């Protein structure tokens, strides 16, 4: 069983008049949990900004195989200690998937160590997402490309360290391109960033997007964990 924890800020969906609340009445986190929990080998739970300090602790993350993170306007309200805890859990082997505007979340920025900046625009551009690594497990059953009728435009330069693999490259009808799906090994843990998913579009209800997130859960889930990534021991000589 792969144990997944989905963090969503859950702010836009509760703002009156925001389309996010119509598309995701129970929140983006619940929409993601709903399709993941249809899988026999996945058990998905959720956490929001309201209870992130209680539910994202070192002790609790020992029982999480993959953490999925969606945040946007309230990155700063996530305590630094939570971001540190997430980073250490990843270094110990927990998988992490960062969605859309989580590129500026504290845990992602800590894991990357760079600006994670990009250019953006809300203009209903169509996006064509090309599979640039067809051999990668995250791209399984996706085909050469797929299209989203509209999402927020993200464009290069994307201030990330060079990915281990760029699995998807997005092209927008406004002209921009973007490294839309990227992976990194961090310590014992695997990290995947995936660009689609602005809150005012039904992106997480799209079956191709759901399949990619499902593939990413399987790929980032650890085969084993370590528990001492932060140790720096002084040791005796192995040779007598
Ligand atoms: Zn957005």
Short mmCIF file of C-alpha atoms and ligand atoms in Angstrom, two decimals:
data_model
loop_
_atom_site.label_atom_id
_atom_site.label_comp_id
_atom_site.label_asym_id
_atom_site.label_seq_id
_atom_site.Cartn_x
_atom_site.Cartn_y
_atom_site.Cartn_z
CA UNK A 1 0.00 0.00 0.00
CA UNK A 2 1.36 3.42 -0.96
CA UNK A 3 0.44 6.01 1.67
CA UNK A 4 -0.08 9.44 0.10
CA UNK A 5 -0.60 12.74 1.90
CA UNK A 6 -1.98 15.63 -0.17
CA UNK A 7 -1.38 19.18 1.03
CA UNK A 8 -3.51 21.98 -0.39
CA UNK A 9 -3.59 25.51 0.91
CA UNK A 10 -7.43 25.43 0.47
CA UNK A 11 -7.82 29.20 0.32
CA UNK A 12 -9.03 30.00 -3.24
CA UNK A 13 -11.80 27.39 -3.13
CA UNK A 14 -13.33 29.11 -0.07
CA UNK A 15 -13.12 32.67 -1.46
CA UNK A 16 -16.54 33.90 -2.47
CA UNK A 17 -16.90 34.36 -6.22
CA UNK A 18 -13.74 32.41 -7.03
CA UNK A 19 -14.22 29.86 -9.82
CA UNK A 20 -12.00 27.44 -7.91
CA UNK A 21 -14.84 26.83 -5.47
CA UNK A 22 -17.22 25.85 -8.30
CA UNK A 23 -14.72 23.48 -9.89
CA UNK A 24 -13.42 22.02 -6.63
CA UNK A 25 -16.19 22.44 -4.03
CA UNK A 26 -14.35 20.21 -1.56
CA UNK A 27 -10.93 21.55 -2.52
CA UNK A 28 -8.15 20.55 -4.90
CA UNK A 29 -6.79 18.18 -2.23
CA UNK A 30 -10.05 16.23 -2.12
CA UNK A 31 -10.28 16.06 -5.94
CA UNK A 32 -6.80 14.51 -6.04
CA UNK A 33 -7.52 12.17 -3.11
CA UNK A 34 -10.73 11.00 -4.80
CA UNK A 35 -9.05 9.69 -7.94
CA UNK A 36 -6.03 8.28 -6.11
CA UNK A 37 -8.23 6.43 -3.61
CA UNK A 38 -9.85 4.53 -6.49
CA UNK A 39 -6.55 2.63 -6.77
CA UNK A 40 -6.29 -0.56 -4.75
CA UNK A 41 -2.66 0.05 -3.84
CA UNK A 42 -3.03 3.70 -2.73
CA UNK A 43 -4.35 5.19 0.48
CA UNK A 44 -4.57 8.98 0.18
CA UNK A 45 -5.25 11.45 3.00
CA UNK A 46 -5.30 15.24 2.98
CA UNK A 47 -4.03 18.22 4.94
CA UNK A 48 -4.61 21.95 4.46
CA UNK A 49 -2.95 25.13 5.68
CA UNK A 50 -5.31 25.02 8.69
CA UNK A 51 -3.74 21.88 10.13
CA UNK A 52 -0.36 21.67 8.39
CA UNK A 53 1.55 22.09 11.67
CA UNK A 54 -0.26 19.18 13.28
CA UNK A 55 -0.29 16.80 10.31
CA UNK A 56 3.10 17.45 8.72
CA UNK A 57 5.49 16.45 11.48
CA UNK A 58 8.58 14.23 11.36
CA UNK A 59 6.71 11.50 13.24
CA UNK A 60 3.68 11.61 10.89
CA UNK A 61 5.81 11.73 7.72
CA UNK A 62 7.43 8.43 8.73
CA UNK A 63 4.08 6.93 7.68
CA UNK A 64 3.83 8.85 4.40
CA UNK A 65 5.38 7.40 1.25
CA UNK A 66 4.53 10.28 -1.10
CA UNK A 67 3.67 13.88 -0.23
CA UNK A 68 1.79 15.90 -2.88
CA UNK A 69 1.89 19.70 -2.48
CA UNK A 70 -0.33 22.43 -3.98
CA UNK A 71 0.08 25.97 -2.67
CA UNK A 72 -0.23 29.46 -4.13
CA UNK A 73 -0.97 32.62 -2.14
CA UNK A 74 -0.07 31.50 1.36
CA UNK A 75 3.35 29.89 0.99
CA UNK A 76 4.68 32.24 3.67
CA UNK A 77 2.19 30.98 6.25
CA UNK A 78 3.63 27.47 6.13
CA UNK A 79 6.05 27.41 9.09
CA UNK A 80 9.75 27.10 8.25
CA UNK A 81 9.87 24.09 10.59
CA UNK A 82 7.33 22.28 8.37
CA UNK A 83 9.41 22.96 5.26
CA UNK A 84 12.51 21.68 7.07
CA UNK A 85 10.64 18.55 8.15
CA UNK A 86 9.48 17.87 4.57
CA UNK A 87 12.99 18.34 3.23
CA UNK A 88 14.47 15.93 5.77
CA UNK A 89 11.75 13.35 5.04
CA UNK A 90 12.59 13.55 1.32
CA UNK A 91 16.31 13.20 2.02
CA UNK A 92 15.42 10.10 4.05
CA UNK A 93 13.47 8.68 1.10
CA UNK A 94 9.91 10.04 1.08
CA UNK A 95 8.68 10.86 -2.44
CA UNK A 96 7.43 14.40 -3.16
CA UNK A 97 5.27 15.75 -5.99
CA UNK A 98 4.98 19.53 -6.33
CA UNK A 99 2.07 20.78 -8.44
CA UNK A 100 1.73 24.04 -10.38
CA UNK A 101 2.31 27.09 -8.14
CA UNK A 102 4.09 24.94 -5.56
CA UNK A 103 7.22 25.96 -7.47
CA UNK A 104 7.45 28.81 -4.94
CA UNK A 105 6.50 26.73 -1.89
CA UNK A 106 8.99 26.63 0.96
CA UNK A 107 9.65 22.86 0.80
CA UNK A 108 10.26 22.90 -2.97
CA UNK A 109 12.55 25.93 -2.80
CA UNK A 110 14.48 24.32 0.05
CA UNK A 111 14.93 21.11 -1.94
CA UNK A 112 16.03 23.00 -5.06
CA UNK A 113 18.18 25.72 -3.49
CA UNK A 114 17.48 28.16 -6.35
CA UNK A 115 14.99 30.96 -7.11
CA UNK A 116 12.40 28.63 -8.72
CA UNK A 117 11.10 31.75 -10.51
CA UNK A 118 9.32 31.74 -13.87
CA UNK A 119 7.20 34.00 -16.07
CA UNK A 120 3.40 33.66 -16.03
CA UNK A 121 0.17 35.01 -17.49
CA UNK A 122 -3.53 34.25 -17.11
CA UNK A 123 -4.84 34.46 -20.68
CA UNK A 124 -6.61 31.12 -21.26
CA UNK A 125 -3.80 29.89 -23.51
CA UNK A 126 -4.12 26.36 -24.82
CA UNK A 127 -1.24 24.14 -23.72
CA UNK A 128 0.29 21.25 -25.66
CA UNK A 129 2.40 19.08 -23.38
CA UNK A 130 5.03 17.01 -25.15
CA UNK A 131 6.51 13.85 -23.68
CA UNK A 132 10.26 14.40 -23.88
CA UNK A 133 11.23 11.19 -22.03
CA UNK A 134 8.91 8.47 -23.39
CA UNK A 135 10.88 5.78 -21.53
CA UNK A 136 10.16 7.39 -18.15
CA UNK A 137 7.61 5.61 -15.90
CA UNK A 138 5.82 8.94 -15.28
CA UNK A 139 5.09 9.19 -19.02
CA UNK A 140 3.66 5.68 -19.29
CA UNK A 141 0.50 5.50 -21.45
CA UNK A 142 0.49 9.24 -22.20
CA UNK A 143 1.42 9.10 -25.91
CA UNK A 144 3.60 11.62 -27.74
CA UNK A 145 1.67 14.65 -26.43
CA UNK A 146 -1.66 15.79 -25.04
CA UNK A 147 -3.45 19.13 -24.86
CA UNK A 148 -5.21 21.17 -22.21
CA UNK A 149 -7.81 23.55 -23.66
CA UNK A 150 -6.71 26.26 -21.20
CA UNK A 151 -4.48 26.74 -18.20
CA UNK A 152 -2.34 29.49 -16.77
CA UNK A 153 0.74 30.12 -18.91
CA UNK A 154 4.10 29.42 -17.30
CA UNK A 155 7.25 30.18 -19.29
CA UNK A 156 11.02 29.94 -19.27
CA UNK A 157 13.37 30.79 -17.77
CA UNK A 158 12.41 28.49 -14.89
CA UNK A 159 14.90 29.02 -12.05
CA UNK A 160 15.48 25.39 -11.13
CA UNK A 161 18.67 23.36 -10.96
CA UNK A 162 19.03 21.23 -14.12
CA UNK A 163 16.55 18.36 -13.71
CA UNK A 164 17.76 14.78 -13.67
CA UNK A 165 15.08 14.17 -16.30
CA UNK A 166 12.74 16.53 -18.14
CA UNK A 167 9.76 14.26 -18.72
CA UNK A 168 7.38 16.86 -20.21
CA UNK A 169 7.81 20.11 -22.14
CA UNK A 170 4.81 22.42 -22.41
CA UNK A 171 4.10 24.74 -25.33
CA UNK A 172 1.45 27.45 -24.93
CA UNK A 173 -0.61 29.01 -27.70
CA UNK A 174 0.71 32.41 -26.59
CA UNK A 175 4.19 31.30 -27.67
CA UNK A 176 5.98 30.31 -24.42
CA UNK A 177 7.59 26.98 -23.66
CA UNK A 178 8.19 25.50 -20.21
CA UNK A 179 9.83 22.47 -18.62
CA UNK A 180 6.47 21.18 -17.39
CA UNK A 181 7.51 17.90 -15.79
CA UNK A 182 10.89 17.52 -14.10
CA UNK A 183 12.48 15.01 -11.74
CA UNK A 184 15.31 15.22 -9.23
CA UNK A 185 16.91 12.80 -6.82
CA UNK A 186 17.40 14.46 -3.43
CA UNK A 187 19.24 12.25 -0.96
CA UNK A 188 17.31 8.99 -0.82
CA UNK A 189 14.11 10.63 -2.13
CA UNK A 190 12.60 11.30 -5.52
CA UNK A 191 11.04 14.67 -6.42
CA UNK A 192 8.69 15.44 -9.33
CA UNK A 193 7.48 18.90 -10.32
CA UNK A 194 4.43 19.12 -12.63
CA UNK A 195 3.27 22.48 -14.01
CA UNK A 196 -0.47 22.22 -14.93
CA UNK A 197 -3.13 22.96 -12.31
CA UNK A 198 -4.14 26.60 -11.90
CA UNK A 199 -7.10 26.69 -9.52
CA UNK A 200 -9.60 28.28 -11.93
CA UNK A 201 -9.35 25.45 -14.49
CA UNK A 202 -10.61 21.86 -14.04
CA UNK A 203 -7.11 20.50 -14.66
CA UNK A 204 -7.14 17.94 -11.85
CA UNK A 205 -10.39 16.46 -13.22
CA UNK A 206 -8.63 15.73 -16.54
CA UNK A 207 -7.97 12.01 -16.95
CA UNK A 208 -4.55 12.43 -18.56
CA UNK A 209 -3.43 14.69 -15.71
CA UNK A 210 -4.78 12.15 -13.22
CA UNK A 211 -2.86 9.35 -14.96
CA UNK A 212 0.39 11.36 -14.81
CA UNK A 213 -0.07 12.08 -11.09
CA UNK A 214 -0.84 8.40 -10.52
CA UNK A 215 2.29 7.40 -12.46
CA UNK A 216 4.28 9.93 -10.43
CA UNK A 217 2.97 8.51 -7.14
CA UNK A 218 4.20 5.07 -8.16
CA UNK A 219 7.55 6.43 -9.36
CA UNK A 220 8.31 8.65 -6.35
CA UNK A 221 7.20 6.07 -3.75
CA UNK A 222 10.33 4.81 -2.01
CA UNK A 223 11.44 1.20 -2.13
CA UNK A 224 13.05 1.79 1.28
CA UNK A 225 13.66 4.63 3.74
CA UNK A 226 16.68 5.63 5.73
CA UNK A 227 16.42 7.62 8.94
CA UNK A 228 19.76 9.32 9.36
CA UNK A 229 20.17 11.66 6.39
CA UNK A 230 21.15 14.59 8.60
CA UNK A 231 23.76 12.68 10.61
CA UNK A 232 27.41 13.51 10.06
CA UNK A 233 29.21 10.92 12.18
CA UNK A 234 32.87 10.71 13.13
CA UNK A 235 33.82 7.06 12.48
CA UNK A 236 36.64 4.63 13.27
CA UNK A 237 38.86 3.35 10.41
CA UNK A 238 37.24 0.38 8.66
CA UNK A 239 40.73 -1.12 8.01
CA UNK A 240 42.62 -2.56 11.00
ZN1 LIG B 1 -1.74 29.43 -10.95
#
